[in-house]
Coordinates of C-alpha atoms in Angstrom, one line a residue:
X227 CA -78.4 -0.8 19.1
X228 CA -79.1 -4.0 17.1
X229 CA -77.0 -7.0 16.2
X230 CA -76.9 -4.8 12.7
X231 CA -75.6 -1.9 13.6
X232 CA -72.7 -0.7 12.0
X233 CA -69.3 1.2 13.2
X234 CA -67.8 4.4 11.9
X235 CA -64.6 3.3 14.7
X236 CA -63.9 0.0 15.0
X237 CA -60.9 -1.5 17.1
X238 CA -59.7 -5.0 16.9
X239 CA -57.4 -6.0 19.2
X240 CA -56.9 -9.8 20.6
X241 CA -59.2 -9.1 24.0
X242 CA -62.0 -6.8 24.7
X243 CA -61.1 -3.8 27.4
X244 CA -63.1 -5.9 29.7
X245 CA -62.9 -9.0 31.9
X246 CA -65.8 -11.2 33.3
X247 CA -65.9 -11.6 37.0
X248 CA -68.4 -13.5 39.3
X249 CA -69.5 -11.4 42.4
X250 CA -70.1 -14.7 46.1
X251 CA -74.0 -14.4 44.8
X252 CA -73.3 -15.9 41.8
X253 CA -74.4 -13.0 39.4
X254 CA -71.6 -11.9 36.8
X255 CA -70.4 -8.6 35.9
X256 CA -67.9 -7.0 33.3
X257 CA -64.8 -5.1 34.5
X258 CA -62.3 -2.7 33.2
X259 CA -59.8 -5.4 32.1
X260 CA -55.8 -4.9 33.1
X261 CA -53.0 -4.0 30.8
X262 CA -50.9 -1.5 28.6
X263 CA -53.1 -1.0 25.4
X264 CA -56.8 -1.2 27.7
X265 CA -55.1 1.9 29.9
X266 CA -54.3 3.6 26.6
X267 CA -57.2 3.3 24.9
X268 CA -59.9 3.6 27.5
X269 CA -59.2 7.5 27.6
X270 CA -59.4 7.9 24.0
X271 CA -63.1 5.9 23.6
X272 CA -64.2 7.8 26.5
X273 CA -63.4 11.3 24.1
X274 CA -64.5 9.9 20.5
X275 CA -67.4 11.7 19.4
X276 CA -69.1 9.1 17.0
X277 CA -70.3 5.5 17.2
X278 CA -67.8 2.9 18.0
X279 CA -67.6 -0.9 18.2
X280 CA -64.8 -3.0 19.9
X281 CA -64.0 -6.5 18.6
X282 CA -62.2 -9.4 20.6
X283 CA -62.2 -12.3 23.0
X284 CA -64.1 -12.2 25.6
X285 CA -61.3 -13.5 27.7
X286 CA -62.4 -17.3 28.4
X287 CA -63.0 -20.0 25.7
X288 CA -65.9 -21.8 24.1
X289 CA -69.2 -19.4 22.7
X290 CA -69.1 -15.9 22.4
X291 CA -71.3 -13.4 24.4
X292 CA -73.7 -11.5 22.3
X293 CA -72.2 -8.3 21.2
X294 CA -73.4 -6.0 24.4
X295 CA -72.5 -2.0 25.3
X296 CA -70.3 -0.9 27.6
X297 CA -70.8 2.7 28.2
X298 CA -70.8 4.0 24.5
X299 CA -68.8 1.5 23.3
X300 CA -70.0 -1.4 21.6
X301 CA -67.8 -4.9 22.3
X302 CA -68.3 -7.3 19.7
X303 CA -66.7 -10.4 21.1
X304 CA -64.9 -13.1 19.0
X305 CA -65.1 -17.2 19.9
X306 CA -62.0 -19.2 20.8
X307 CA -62.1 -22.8 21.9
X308 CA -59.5 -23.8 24.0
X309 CA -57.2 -25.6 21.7
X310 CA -57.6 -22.5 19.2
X311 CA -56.1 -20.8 22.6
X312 CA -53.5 -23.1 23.1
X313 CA -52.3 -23.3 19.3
X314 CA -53.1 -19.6 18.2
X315 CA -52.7 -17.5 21.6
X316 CA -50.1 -19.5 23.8
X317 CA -48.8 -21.2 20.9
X318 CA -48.2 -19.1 17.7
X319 CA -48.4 -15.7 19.0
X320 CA -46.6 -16.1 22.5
X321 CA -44.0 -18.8 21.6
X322 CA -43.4 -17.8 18.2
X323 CA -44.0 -14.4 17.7
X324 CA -43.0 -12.8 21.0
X325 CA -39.6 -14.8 21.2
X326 CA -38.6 -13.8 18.0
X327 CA -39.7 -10.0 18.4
X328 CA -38.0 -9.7 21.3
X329 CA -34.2 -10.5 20.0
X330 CA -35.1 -14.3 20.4
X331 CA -34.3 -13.9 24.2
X332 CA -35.8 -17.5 24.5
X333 CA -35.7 -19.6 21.2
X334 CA -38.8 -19.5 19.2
X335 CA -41.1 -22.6 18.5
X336 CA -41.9 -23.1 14.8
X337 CA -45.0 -25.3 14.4
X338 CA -47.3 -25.4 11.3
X339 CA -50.4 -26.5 13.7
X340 CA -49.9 -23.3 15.2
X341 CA -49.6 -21.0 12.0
X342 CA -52.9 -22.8 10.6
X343 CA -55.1 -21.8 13.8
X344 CA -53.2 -18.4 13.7
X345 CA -54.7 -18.0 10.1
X346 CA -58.2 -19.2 10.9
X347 CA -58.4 -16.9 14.0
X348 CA -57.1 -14.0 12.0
X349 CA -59.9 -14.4 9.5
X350 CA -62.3 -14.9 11.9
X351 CA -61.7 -11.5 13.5
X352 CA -61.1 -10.1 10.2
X353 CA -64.9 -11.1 9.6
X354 CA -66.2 -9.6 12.5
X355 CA -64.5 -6.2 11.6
X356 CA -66.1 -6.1 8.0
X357 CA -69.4 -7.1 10.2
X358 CA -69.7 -4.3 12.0
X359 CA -67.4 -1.5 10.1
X360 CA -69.8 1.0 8.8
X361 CA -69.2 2.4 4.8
X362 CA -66.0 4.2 5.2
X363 CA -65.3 3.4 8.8
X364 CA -61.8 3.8 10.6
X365 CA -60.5 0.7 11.7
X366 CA -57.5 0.7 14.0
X367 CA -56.0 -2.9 14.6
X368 CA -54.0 -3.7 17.4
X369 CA -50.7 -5.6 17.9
X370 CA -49.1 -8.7 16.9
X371 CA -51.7 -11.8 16.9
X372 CA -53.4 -9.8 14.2
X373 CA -51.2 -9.3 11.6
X374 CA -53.1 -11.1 9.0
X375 CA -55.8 -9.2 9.2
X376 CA -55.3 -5.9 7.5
X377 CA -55.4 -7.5 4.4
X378 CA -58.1 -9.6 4.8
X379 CA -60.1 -6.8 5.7
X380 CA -58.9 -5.1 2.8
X381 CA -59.9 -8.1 0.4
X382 CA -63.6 -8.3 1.8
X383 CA -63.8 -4.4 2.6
X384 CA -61.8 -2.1 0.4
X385 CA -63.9 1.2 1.7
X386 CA -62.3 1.2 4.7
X387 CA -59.6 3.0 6.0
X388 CA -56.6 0.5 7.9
X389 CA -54.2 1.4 10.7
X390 CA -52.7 -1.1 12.6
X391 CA -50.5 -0.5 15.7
X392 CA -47.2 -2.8 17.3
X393 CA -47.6 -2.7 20.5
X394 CA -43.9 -4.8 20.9
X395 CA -41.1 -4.0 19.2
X396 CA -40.7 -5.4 15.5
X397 CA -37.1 -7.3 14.7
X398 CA -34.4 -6.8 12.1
X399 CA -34.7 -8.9 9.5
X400 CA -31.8 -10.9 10.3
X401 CA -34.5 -12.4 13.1
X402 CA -37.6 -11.8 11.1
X403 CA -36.0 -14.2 8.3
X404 CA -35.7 -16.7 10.4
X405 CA -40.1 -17.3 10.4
X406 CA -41.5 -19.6 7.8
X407 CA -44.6 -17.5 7.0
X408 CA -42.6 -14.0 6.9
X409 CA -43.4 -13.7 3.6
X410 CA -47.5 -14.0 5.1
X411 CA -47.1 -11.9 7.8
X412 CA -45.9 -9.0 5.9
X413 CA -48.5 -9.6 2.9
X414 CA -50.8 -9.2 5.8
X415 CA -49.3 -6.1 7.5
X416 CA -49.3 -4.4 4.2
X417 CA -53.0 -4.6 3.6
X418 CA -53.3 -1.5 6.1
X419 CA -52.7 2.2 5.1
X420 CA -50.9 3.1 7.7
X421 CA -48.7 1.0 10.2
X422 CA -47.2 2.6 13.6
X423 CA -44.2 1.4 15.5
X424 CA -43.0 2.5 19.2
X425 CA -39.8 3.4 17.7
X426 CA -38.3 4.5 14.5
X427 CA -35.7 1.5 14.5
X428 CA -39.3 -0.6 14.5
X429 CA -40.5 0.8 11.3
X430 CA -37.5 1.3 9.7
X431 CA -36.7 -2.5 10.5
X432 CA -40.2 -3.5 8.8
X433 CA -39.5 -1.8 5.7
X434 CA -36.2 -3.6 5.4
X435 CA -38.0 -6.9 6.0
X436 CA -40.5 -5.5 3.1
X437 CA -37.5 -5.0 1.0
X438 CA -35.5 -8.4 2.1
X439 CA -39.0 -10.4 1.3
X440 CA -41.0 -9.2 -1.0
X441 CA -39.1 -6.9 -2.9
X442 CA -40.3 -3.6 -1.8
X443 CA -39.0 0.0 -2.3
X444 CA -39.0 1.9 0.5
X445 CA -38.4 5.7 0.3
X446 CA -38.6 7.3 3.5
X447 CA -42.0 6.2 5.4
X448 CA -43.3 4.7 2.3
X449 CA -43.4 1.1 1.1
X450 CA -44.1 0.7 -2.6
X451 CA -44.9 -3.2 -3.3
X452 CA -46.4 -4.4 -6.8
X453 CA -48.7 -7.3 -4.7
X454 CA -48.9 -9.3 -7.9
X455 CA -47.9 -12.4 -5.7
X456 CA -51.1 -11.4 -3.5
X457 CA -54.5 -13.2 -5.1
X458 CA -56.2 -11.7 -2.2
X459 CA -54.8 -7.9 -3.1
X460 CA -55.8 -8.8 -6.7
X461 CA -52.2 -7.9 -7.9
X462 CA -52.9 -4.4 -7.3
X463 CA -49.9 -1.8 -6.1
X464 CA -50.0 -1.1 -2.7
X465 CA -48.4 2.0 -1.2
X466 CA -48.3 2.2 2.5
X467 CA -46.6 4.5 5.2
X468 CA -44.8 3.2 8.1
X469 CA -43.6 5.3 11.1
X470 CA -43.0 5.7 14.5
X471 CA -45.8 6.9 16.8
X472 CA -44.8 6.5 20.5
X473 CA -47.6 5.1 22.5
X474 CA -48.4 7.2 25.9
X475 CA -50.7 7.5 29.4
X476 CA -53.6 9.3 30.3
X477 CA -51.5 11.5 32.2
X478 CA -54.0 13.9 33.7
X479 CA -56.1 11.1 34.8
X480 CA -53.5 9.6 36.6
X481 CA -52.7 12.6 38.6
X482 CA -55.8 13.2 39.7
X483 CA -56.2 9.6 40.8
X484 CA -52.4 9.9 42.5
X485 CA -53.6 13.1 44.1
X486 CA -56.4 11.5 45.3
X487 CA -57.2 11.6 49.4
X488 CA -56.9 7.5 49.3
X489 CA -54.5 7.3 47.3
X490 CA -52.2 9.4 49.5
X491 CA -53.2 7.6 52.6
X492 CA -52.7 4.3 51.1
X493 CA -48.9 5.0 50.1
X494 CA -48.6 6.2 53.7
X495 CA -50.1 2.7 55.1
X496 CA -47.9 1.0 52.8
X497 CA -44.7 2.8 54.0
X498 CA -45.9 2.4 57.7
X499 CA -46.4 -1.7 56.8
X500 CA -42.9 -2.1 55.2
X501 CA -41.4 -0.3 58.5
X502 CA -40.5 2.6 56.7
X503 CA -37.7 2.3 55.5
X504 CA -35.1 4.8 54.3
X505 CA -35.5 4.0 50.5
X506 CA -38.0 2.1 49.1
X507 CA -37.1 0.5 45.8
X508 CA -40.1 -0.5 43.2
X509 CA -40.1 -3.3 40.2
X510 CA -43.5 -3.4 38.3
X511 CA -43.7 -6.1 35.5
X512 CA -46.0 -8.7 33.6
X513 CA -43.8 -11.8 34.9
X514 CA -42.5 -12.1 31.5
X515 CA -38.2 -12.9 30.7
X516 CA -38.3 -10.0 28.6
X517 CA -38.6 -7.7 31.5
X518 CA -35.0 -8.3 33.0
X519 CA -36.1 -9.1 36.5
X520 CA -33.5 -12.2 37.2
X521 CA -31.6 -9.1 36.4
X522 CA -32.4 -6.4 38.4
X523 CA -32.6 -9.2 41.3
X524 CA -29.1 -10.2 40.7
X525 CA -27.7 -6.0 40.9
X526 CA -29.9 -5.9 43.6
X527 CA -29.0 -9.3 46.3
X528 CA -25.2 -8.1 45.0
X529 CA -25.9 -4.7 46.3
X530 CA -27.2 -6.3 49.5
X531 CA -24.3 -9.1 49.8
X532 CA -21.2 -6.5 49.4
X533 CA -22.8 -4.2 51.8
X534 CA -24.0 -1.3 49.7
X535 CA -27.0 -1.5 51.3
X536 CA -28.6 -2.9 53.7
X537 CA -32.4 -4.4 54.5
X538 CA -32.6 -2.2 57.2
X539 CA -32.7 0.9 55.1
X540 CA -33.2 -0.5 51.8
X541 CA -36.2 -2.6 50.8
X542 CA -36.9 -3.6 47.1
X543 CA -40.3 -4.6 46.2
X544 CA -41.2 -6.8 43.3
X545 CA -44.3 -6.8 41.7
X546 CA -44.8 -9.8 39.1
X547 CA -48.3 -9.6 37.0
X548 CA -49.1 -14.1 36.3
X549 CA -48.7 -14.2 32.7
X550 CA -48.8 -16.8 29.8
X551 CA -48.4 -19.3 33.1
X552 CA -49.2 -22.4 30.8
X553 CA -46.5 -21.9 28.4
X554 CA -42.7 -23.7 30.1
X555 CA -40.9 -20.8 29.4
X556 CA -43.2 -18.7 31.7
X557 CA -43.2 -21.3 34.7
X558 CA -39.5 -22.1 34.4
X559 CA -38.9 -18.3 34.8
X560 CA -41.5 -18.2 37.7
X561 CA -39.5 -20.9 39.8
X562 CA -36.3 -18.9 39.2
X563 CA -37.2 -15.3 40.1
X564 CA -39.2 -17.1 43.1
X565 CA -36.3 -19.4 44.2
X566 CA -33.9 -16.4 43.7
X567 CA -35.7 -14.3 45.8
X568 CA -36.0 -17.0 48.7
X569 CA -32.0 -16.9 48.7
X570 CA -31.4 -13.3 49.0
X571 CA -34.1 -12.9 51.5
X572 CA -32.4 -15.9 53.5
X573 CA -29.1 -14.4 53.5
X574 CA -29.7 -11.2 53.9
X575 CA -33.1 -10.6 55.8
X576 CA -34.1 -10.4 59.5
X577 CA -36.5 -9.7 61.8
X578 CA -38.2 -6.5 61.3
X579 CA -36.2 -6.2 58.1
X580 CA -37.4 -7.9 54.8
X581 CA -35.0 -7.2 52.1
X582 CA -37.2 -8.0 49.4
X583 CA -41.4 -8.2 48.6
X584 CA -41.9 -10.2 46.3
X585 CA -45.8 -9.6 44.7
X586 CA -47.0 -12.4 42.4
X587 CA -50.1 -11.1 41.3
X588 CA -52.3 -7.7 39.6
X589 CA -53.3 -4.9 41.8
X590 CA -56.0 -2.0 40.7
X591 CA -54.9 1.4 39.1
X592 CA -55.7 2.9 42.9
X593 CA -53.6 0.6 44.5
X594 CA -50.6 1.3 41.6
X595 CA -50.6 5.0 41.7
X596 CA -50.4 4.2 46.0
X597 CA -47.1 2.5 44.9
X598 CA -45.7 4.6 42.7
X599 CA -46.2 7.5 45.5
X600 CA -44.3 4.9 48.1
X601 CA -41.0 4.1 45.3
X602 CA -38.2 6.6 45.8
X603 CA -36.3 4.6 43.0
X604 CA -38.5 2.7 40.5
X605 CA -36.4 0.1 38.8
X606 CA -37.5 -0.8 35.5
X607 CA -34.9 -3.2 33.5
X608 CA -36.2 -5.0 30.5
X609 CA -33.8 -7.0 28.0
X610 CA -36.6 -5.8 25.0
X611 CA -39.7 -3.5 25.3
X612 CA -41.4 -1.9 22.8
X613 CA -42.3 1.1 25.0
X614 CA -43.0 0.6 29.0
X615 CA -45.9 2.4 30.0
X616 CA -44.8 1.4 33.6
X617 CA -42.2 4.5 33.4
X618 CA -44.1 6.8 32.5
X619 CA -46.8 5.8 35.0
X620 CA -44.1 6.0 37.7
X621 CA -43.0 9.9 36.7
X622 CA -46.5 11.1 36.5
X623 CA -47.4 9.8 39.3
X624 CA -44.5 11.5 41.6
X625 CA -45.0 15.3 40.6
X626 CA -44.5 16.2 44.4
X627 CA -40.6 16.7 42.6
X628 CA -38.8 13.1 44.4
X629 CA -38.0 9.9 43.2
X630 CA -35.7 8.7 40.6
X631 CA -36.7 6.1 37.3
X632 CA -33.9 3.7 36.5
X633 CA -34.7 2.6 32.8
X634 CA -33.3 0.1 30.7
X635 CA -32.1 1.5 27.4
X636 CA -33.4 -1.2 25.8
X637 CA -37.4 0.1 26.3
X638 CA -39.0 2.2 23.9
X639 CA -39.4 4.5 26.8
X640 CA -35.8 5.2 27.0
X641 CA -35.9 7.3 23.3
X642 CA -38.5 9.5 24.9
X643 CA -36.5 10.3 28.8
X644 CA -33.0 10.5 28.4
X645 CA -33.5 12.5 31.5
X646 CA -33.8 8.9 33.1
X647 CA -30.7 6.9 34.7
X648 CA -30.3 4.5 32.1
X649 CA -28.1 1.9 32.2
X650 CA -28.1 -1.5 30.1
X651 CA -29.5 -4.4 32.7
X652 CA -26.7 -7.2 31.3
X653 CA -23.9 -5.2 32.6
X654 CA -24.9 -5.9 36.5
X655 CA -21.9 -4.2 37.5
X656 CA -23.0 -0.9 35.8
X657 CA -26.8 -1.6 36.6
X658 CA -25.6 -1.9 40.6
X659 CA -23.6 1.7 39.8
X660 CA -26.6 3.4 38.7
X661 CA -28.9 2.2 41.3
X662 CA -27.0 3.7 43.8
X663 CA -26.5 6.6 41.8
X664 CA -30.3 6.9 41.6
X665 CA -30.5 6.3 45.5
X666 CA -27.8 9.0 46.7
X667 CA -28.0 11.7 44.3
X668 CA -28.7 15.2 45.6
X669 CA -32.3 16.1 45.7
X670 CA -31.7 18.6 43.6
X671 CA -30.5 16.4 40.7
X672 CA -33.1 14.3 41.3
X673 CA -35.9 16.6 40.8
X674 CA -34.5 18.3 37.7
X675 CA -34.5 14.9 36.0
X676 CA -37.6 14.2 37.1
X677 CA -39.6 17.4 36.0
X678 CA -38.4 17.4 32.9
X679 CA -39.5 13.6 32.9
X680 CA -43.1 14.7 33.7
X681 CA -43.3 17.7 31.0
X682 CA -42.3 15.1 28.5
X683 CA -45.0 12.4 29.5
X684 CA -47.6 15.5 30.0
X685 CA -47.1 17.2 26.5
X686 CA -47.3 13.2 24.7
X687 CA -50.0 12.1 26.5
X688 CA -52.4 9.1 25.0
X689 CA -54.4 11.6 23.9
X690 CA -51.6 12.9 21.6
X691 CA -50.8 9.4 20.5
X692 CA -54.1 8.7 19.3
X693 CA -54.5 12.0 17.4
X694 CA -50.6 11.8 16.0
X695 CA -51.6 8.0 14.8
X696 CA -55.2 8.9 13.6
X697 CA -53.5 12.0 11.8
X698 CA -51.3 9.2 9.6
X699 CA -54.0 7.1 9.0
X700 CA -55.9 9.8 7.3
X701 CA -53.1 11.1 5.3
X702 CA -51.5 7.8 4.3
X703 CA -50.8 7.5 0.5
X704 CA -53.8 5.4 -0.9
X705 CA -57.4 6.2 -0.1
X706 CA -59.8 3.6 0.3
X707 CA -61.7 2.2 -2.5
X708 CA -65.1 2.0 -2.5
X709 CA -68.0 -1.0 -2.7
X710 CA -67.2 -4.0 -0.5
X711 CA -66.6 -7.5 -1.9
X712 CA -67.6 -11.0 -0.3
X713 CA -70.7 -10.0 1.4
X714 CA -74.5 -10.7 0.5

């Protein structure tokens, strides 16, 4: 299709569900790209039935490939120079925003700099949605470093329909209040139709901000605002529904990859390599200090110093994703977890027994599922997470009826699988208790949990998600106007 082809689906999210790689002759090629919402939505493009166009970075700064197909998916990609990466990416969204989402675990940075690229990045891939949206096209925006552009979609293109999606969690207002542009953010937000949250405390917490801010009514889901402080909204009333819709896996794809012949002789390799050890104990995160993992490595190197366990039958593995690695926060906390591991491994570690594997960097969904089929105990402990599609990942994989998911109850995830241990990852005395729960249970407890795990995930699949979000995008209170304003 032409450059002037236009969408009926249209996704914005901050990078396209593909990555650039250069193959040793020098040609290029584009690759499935890692992470949570890529997984999520990959399965869901693959089934949509109509034309559909992807907008967002390309993944590396200065021009912006020519909007290209990728299977039947059209990726429109967006241009970010890099000090618009540094100020709006690094900057703004991942030393503003994502502090102060996540219960302000590390302080956040206020800088005007920042919020002024954040703004002008916004509208620029507000302005390549309206480009390629056809006349009544669904448009599903993704996530926190595009929160302004709901409404400025709406402004330019008020035939549309909005959703837009939090991937993170979304904070009370007692932390909200504390951003200088809250009153723009939620302006922004409130542009869309229809605005889903990983959990109900999310969206209820966004209408309280709503209310606190602007002086919204809420009533249930809805958000009545007048919008007469809003030039761009002309003054008109805007009613808008916010709610929970749990994000989720492609759960029978991954099954089918886990069952796979190489898969299945890979986790046996692995097993073999680590000397196989009694219990193997699993960690998979983005190297992030939401995640807990100076945590879990504390419960754990106690576990190994009092003698609960030993390296000999015990080994932990840590897998760390690089992330964000130019912003301090990220490197200081790379030097810790690393410098922690080196001490427990020193004391604790000997020949022919390595207490802990520590993994600083991204494997493939083959090699993943390999894992999750080697972890007896997957250990997942974040602080804040707006859902954890790692936990999920882990039960679906293991259907042969074994292992056991430690969860924080601080995740998203934890709402959906009560069945899980959960524990709270700053009490290391009660995170140490449940580990070793997890590790000596009877089989038979263990496998009851689990199942009933795996039903969950299997009946919410991403499938579900998309169809239960979809659903309230359709039905949310306003309808979409129609004509389109600032465009020849």
């Amino acid at each position: 299709m032409g450059s002037s082809a236009r969408y009926d689906f249209v996704i914005a999210a901050n990078r396209l569900p593909v990555d650039q790689h250069t193959n040793p002759d020098g040609s290029t090629e584009w690759r499935t790209a890692p992470g949570g919402l890529v997984t999520a939505m990959d399965s869901v493009m693959r089934s949509w039935e109509g034309n559909a166009a992807w907008v967002g970075w390309a993944g590396f700064p200065g021009e912006a490939p020519e909007p290209f197909d990728e299977g039947k998916l059209r990726l429109h990609p967006v241009p970010l120079s890099t000090k618009e990466l540094s100020d709006y990416y690094e900057g703004f969204s991942n030393d503003t925003l994502w502090p102060l989402y996540h219960d302000v675990i590390v302080p956040p940075t206020f800088h005007r700099s920042w919020w002024t690229c954040y703004r002008e990045i916004n509208q620029r891939f507000a302005e390549a949605v309206c480009e390629v949206a056809a006349e009544g096209a669904t448009v599903w925006i993704h996530d926190y470093q595009l929160q302004l552009v709901p409404a400025l979609v709406r402004d330019r293109r008020p035939d549309v329909r909005i959703g837009w999606f939090n991937h993170i969690p979304f904070p009370p207002v007692e932390l909200f209040a504390q951003l200088p542009w809250r009153s723009s953010i939620l302006r922004g937000l409130l542009g869309a139709d229809f605005l889903g949250f990983q959990r109900p405390d999310d969206a209820r917490n966004f209408g309280r901000s709503c209310r606190a801010v602007l002086g919204a009514t809420t009533k249930g889901e809805k958000i009545e605002w007048s919008g007469a402080d809003d030039d761009r909204l002309g003054g008109a009333p805007r009613t808008v529904r916010a709610a929970a819709v749990p994000i989720s896996i492609d759960a029978v794809g991954l099954r089918e990859l886990a069952d796979s012949e190489a898969v299945q002789e890979r986790a046996e390799e692995i097993r073999a390599s680590l000397g196989n050890p009694d219990v193997v104990v699993l960690g998979v995160d983005r190297l992030d200090y939401t995640k807990g993992i100076r945590h879990r490595l504390r419960a754990i190197g106690e576990l190994y110093d009092d003698g609960s366990i030993s390296p000999d039958e015990v080994t932990f593995i840590q897998v760390a994703t690089p992330s964000r690695e130019r912003v301090e926060a990220y490197r200081t906390l790379r030097e810790q977890i690393e410098g922690t591991v080196g001490r427990i491994n020193g004391d604790v570690s000997h020949l022919g027994a390595t207490a802990i594997h520590y993994l600083h960097q991204s494997y493939p969904r083959e090699e993943m599922a390999a894992l999750y089929q080697v972890a007896d105990v997957m250990l997942i402990t974040p602080l804040r997470d707006g859902m954890n599609l790692v936990a999920k990942e882990y039960v679906t994989a293991r259907h042969d009826g074994k292992g056991a998911l430690v969860l924080s109850e601080f995740t998203g995830a934890a709402q959906e699988m009560p069945q899980a241990y959960l524990c709270n990852p700053h009490d290391i005395t009660g995170l140490k208790e449940t580990i070793l729960r997890a590790i000596s249970d009877e089989p038979a407890e263990k496998e009851r949990r689990m199942k009933a795990l795996r039903r969950r995930v299997r009946k919410h699949d991403v499938q579900t998600w998309a169809q239960d979000f979809l659903n309230g995008l359709e039905s949310a209170p306003e309808r979409p106007r129609s004509g389109a304003r600032g465009e020849a």
